[in-house]
mmCIF file of C-alpha atoms in Angstrom:
data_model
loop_
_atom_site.group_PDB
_atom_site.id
_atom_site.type_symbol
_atom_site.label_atom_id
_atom_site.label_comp_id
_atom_site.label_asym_id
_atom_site.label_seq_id
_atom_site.Cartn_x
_atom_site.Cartn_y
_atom_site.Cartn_z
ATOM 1 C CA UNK A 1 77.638 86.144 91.264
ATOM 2 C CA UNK A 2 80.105 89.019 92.558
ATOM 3 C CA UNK A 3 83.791 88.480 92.455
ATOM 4 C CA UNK A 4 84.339 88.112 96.342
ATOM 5 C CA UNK A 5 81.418 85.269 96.931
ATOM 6 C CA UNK A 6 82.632 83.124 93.922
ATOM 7 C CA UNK A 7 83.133 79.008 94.844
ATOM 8 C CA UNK A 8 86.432 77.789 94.144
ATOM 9 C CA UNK A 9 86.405 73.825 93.417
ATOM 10 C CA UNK A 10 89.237 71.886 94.870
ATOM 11 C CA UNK A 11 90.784 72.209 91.471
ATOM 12 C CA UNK A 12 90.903 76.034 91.714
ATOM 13 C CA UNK A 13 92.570 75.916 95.073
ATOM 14 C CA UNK A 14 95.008 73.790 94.032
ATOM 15 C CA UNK A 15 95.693 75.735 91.112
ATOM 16 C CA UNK A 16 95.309 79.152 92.818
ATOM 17 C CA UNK A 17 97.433 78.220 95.892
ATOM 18 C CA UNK A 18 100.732 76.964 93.647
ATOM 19 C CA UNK A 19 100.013 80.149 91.188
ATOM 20 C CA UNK A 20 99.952 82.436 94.615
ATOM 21 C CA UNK A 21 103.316 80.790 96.018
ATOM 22 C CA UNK A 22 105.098 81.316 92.566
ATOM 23 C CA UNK A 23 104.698 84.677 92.563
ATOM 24 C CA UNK A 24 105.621 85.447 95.881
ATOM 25 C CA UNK A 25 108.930 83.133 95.349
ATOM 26 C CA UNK A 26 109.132 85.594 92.579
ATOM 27 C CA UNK A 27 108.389 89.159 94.447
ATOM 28 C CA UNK A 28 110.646 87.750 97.356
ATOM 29 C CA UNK A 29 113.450 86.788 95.558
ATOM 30 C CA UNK A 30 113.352 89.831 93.109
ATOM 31 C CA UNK A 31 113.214 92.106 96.299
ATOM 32 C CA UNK A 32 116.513 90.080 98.155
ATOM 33 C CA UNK A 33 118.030 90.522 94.877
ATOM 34 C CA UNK A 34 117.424 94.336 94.992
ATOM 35 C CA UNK A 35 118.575 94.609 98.460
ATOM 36 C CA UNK A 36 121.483 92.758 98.534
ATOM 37 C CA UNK A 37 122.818 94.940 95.719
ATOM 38 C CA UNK A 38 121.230 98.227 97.129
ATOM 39 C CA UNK A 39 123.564 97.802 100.487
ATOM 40 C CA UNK A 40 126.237 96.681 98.788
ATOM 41 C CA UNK A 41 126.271 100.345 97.240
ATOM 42 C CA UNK A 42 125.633 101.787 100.789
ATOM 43 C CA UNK A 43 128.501 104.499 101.013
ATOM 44 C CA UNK A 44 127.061 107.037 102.866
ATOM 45 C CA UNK A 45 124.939 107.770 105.565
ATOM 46 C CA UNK A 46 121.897 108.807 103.011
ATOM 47 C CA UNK A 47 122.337 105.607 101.484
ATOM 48 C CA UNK A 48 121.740 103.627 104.450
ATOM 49 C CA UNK A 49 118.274 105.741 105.036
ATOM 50 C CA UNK A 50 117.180 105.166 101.890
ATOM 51 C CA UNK A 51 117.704 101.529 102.154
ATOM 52 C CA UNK A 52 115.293 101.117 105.371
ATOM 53 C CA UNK A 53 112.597 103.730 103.891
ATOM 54 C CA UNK A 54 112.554 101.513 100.702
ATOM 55 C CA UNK A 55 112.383 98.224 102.866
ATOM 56 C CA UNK A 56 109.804 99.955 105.001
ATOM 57 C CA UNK A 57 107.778 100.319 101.857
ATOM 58 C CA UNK A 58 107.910 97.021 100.673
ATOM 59 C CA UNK A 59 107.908 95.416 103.647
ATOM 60 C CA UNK A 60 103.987 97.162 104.341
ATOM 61 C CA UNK A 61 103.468 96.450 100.849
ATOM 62 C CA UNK A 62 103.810 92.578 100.637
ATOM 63 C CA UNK A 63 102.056 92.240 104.235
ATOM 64 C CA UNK A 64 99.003 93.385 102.763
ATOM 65 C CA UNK A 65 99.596 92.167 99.269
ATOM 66 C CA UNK A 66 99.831 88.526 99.528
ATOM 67 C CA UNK A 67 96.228 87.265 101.434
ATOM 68 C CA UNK A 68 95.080 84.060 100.564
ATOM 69 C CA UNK A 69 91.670 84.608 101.309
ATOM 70 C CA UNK A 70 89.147 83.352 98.526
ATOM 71 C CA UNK A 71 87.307 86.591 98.951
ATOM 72 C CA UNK A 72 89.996 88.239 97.810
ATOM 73 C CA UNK A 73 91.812 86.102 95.699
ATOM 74 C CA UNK A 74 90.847 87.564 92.383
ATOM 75 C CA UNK A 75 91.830 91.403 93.442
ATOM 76 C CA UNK A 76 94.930 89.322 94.467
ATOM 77 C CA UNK A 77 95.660 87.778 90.779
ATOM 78 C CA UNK A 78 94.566 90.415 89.165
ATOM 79 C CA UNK A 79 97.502 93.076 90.835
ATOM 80 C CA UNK A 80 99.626 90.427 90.364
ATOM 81 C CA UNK A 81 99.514 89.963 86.929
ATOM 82 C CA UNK A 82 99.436 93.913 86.267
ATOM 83 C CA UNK A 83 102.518 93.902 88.220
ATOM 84 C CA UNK A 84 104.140 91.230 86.562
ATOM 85 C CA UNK A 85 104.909 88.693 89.055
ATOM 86 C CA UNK A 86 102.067 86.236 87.808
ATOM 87 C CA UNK A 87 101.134 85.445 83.938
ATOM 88 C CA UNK A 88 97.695 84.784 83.435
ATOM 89 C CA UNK A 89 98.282 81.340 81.796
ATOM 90 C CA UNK A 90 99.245 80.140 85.124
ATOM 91 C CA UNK A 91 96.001 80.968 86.341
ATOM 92 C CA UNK A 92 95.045 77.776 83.958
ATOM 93 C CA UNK A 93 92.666 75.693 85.558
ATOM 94 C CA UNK A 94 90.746 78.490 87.093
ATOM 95 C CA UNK A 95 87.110 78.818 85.529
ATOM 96 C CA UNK A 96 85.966 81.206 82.636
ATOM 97 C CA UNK A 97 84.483 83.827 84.760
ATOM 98 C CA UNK A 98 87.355 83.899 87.263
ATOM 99 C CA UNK A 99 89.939 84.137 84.333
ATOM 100 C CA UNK A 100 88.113 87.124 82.613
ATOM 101 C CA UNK A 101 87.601 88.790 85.912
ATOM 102 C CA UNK A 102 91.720 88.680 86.433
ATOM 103 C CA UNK A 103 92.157 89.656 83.281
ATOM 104 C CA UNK A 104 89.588 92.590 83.347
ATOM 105 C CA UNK A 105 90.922 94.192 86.640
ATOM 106 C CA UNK A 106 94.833 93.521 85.660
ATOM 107 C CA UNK A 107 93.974 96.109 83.079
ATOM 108 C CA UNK A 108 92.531 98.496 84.985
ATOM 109 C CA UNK B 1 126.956 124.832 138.458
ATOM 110 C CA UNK B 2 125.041 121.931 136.976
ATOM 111 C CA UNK B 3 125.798 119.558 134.424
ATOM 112 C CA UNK B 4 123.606 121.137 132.242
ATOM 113 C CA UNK B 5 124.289 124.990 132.060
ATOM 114 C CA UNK B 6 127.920 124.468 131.927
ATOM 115 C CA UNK B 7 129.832 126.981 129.922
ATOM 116 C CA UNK B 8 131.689 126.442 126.952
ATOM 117 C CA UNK B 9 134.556 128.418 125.603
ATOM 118 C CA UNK B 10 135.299 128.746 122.435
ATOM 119 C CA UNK B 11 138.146 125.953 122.656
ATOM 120 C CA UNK B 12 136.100 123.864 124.511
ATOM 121 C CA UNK B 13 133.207 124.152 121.523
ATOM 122 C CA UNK B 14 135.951 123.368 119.038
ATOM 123 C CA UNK B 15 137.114 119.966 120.790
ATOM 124 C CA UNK B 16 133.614 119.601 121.333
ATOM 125 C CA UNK B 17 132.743 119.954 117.582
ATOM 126 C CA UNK B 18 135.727 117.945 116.857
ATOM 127 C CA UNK B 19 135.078 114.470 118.816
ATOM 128 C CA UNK B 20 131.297 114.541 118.191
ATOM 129 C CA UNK B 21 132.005 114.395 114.644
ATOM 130 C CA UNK B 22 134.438 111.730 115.193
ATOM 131 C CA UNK B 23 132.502 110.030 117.115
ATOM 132 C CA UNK B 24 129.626 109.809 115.008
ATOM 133 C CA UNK B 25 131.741 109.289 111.504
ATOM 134 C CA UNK B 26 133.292 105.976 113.359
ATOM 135 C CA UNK B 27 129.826 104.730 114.435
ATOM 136 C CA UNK B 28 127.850 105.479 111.112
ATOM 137 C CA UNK B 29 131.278 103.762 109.809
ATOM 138 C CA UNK B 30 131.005 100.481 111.511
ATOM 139 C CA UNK B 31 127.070 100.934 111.146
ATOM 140 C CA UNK B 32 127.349 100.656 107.078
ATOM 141 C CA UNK B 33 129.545 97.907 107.056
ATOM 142 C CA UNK B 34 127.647 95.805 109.293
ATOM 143 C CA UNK B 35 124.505 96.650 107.404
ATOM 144 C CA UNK B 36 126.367 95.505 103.944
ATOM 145 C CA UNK B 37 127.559 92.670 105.145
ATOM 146 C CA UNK B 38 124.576 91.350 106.931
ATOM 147 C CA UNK B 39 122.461 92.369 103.688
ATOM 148 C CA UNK B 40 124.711 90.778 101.706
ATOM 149 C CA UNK B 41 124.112 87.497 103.520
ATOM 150 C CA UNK B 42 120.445 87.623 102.977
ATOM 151 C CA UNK B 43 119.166 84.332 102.079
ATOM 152 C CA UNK B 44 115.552 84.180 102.901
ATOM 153 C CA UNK B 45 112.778 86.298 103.548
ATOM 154 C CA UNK B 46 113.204 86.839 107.368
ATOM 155 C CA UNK B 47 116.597 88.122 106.925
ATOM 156 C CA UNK B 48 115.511 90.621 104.780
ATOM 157 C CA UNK B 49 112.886 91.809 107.516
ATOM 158 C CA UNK B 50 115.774 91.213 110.511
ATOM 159 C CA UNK B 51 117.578 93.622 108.501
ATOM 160 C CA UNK B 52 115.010 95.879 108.453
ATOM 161 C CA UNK B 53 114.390 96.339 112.210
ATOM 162 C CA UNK B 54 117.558 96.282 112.924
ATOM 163 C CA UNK B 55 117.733 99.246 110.475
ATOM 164 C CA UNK B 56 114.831 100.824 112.266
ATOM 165 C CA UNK B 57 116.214 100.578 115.570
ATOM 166 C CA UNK B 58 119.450 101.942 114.753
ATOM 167 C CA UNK B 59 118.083 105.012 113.250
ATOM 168 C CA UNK B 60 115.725 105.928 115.964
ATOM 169 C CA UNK B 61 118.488 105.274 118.253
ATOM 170 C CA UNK B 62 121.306 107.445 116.348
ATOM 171 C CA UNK B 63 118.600 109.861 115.675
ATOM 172 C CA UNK B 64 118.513 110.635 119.234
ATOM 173 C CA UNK B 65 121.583 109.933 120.355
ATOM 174 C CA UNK B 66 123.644 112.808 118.410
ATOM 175 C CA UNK B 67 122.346 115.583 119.769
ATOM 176 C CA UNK B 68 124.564 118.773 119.925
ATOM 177 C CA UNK B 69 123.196 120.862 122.276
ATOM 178 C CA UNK B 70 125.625 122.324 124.797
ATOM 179 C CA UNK B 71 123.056 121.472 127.633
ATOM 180 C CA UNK B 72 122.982 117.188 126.977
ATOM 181 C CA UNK B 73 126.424 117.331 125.363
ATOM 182 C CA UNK B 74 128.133 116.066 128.947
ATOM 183 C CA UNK B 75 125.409 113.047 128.998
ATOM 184 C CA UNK B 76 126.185 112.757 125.028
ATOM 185 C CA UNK B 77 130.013 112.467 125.376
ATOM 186 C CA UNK B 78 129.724 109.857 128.166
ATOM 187 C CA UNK B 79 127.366 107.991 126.658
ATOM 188 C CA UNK B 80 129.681 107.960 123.639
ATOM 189 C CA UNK B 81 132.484 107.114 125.287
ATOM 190 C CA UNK B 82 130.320 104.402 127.143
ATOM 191 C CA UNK B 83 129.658 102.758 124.032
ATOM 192 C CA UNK B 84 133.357 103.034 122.521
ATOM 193 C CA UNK B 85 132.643 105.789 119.689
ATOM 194 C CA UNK B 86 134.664 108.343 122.181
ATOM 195 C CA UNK B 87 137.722 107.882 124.232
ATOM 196 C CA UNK B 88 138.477 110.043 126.819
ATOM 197 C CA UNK B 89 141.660 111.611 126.081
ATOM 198 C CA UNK B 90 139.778 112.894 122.577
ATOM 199 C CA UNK B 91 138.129 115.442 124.855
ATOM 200 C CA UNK B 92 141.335 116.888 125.711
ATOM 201 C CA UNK B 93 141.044 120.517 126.323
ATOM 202 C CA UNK B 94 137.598 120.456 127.719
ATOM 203 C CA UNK B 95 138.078 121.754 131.842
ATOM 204 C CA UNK B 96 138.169 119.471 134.325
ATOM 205 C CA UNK B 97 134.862 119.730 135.609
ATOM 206 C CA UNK B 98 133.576 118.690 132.576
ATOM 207 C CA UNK B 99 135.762 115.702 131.768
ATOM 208 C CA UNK B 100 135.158 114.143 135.018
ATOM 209 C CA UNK B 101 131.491 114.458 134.896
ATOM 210 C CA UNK B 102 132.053 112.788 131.397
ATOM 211 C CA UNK B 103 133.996 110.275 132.977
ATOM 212 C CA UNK B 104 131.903 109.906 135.967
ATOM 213 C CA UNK B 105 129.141 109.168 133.893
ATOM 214 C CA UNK B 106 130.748 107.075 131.427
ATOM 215 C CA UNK B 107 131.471 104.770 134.063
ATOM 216 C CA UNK B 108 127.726 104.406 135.616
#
């Protein structure tokens, strides 16, 4: 079995879908955060530039980040967790091999 | 004569130099205060990415709007004074030609 055919029992969605919105509540609110105090600094023109470069970034980064596909789903974890926005414990409920496979590539 | 080879004396270049710079402090002015005060208002994810094309439109359009190049700098000044960066009587000192085309065009 590969990582991108593996069967996820209802269980595993359930489990995977809550684990998937917690971190992006997380990664959301953690980037609002940012920005909200980022503009508030805005004083200059540079300032303002370097706001909508750094919300360009992010913006293209959590589009292609957060896809709730089951083929994907363990790449998904797995950069979550090495980016801290997911601990592996609430990946609970997930089978063995799915587990070790986050845990393996959040490593990497 | 043309709009666009007009002459400019060395007076002329200094009022010039003097209102586009005015011009353009009072816009990127108003510019960071409405961005810091609509990012500081940022609730949910949406407003973060509202922010964000509003940033990108703004900079392409400031980008190209501020160009000092005594051949557009007639279309420039009326466009600013248009928009209500400019007044008219801040281009004092220009010749008359030019400050009616301005004017002129302004008005269109």
């Amino acid at each position: 079995m590969t990582v991108s055919d593996a069967e996820w029992s209802n269980t595993e969605q359930k489990v995977a879908q809550a684990a998937f919105e917690r971190a992006y509540k997380r990664e959301i609110d953690a980037l609002m955060k940012q920005v909200r105090a980022q503009a508030s600094a805005i004083a200059q023109l540079d300032d303002m530039w370097t706001l909508h470069d750094f919300l360009s970034a992010r913006r293209h980064d959590i589009d292609g980040k957060y896809d709730y596909r089951y083929s994907v789903l363990i790449f998904v974890f797995a950069r979550l967790v090495k980016e801290g926005w997911l601990q592996l414990d609430e990946l609970q409920g997930l089978n063995a091999d799915k587990l070790t496979k986050v845990a393996a590539l959040a490593r990497m």
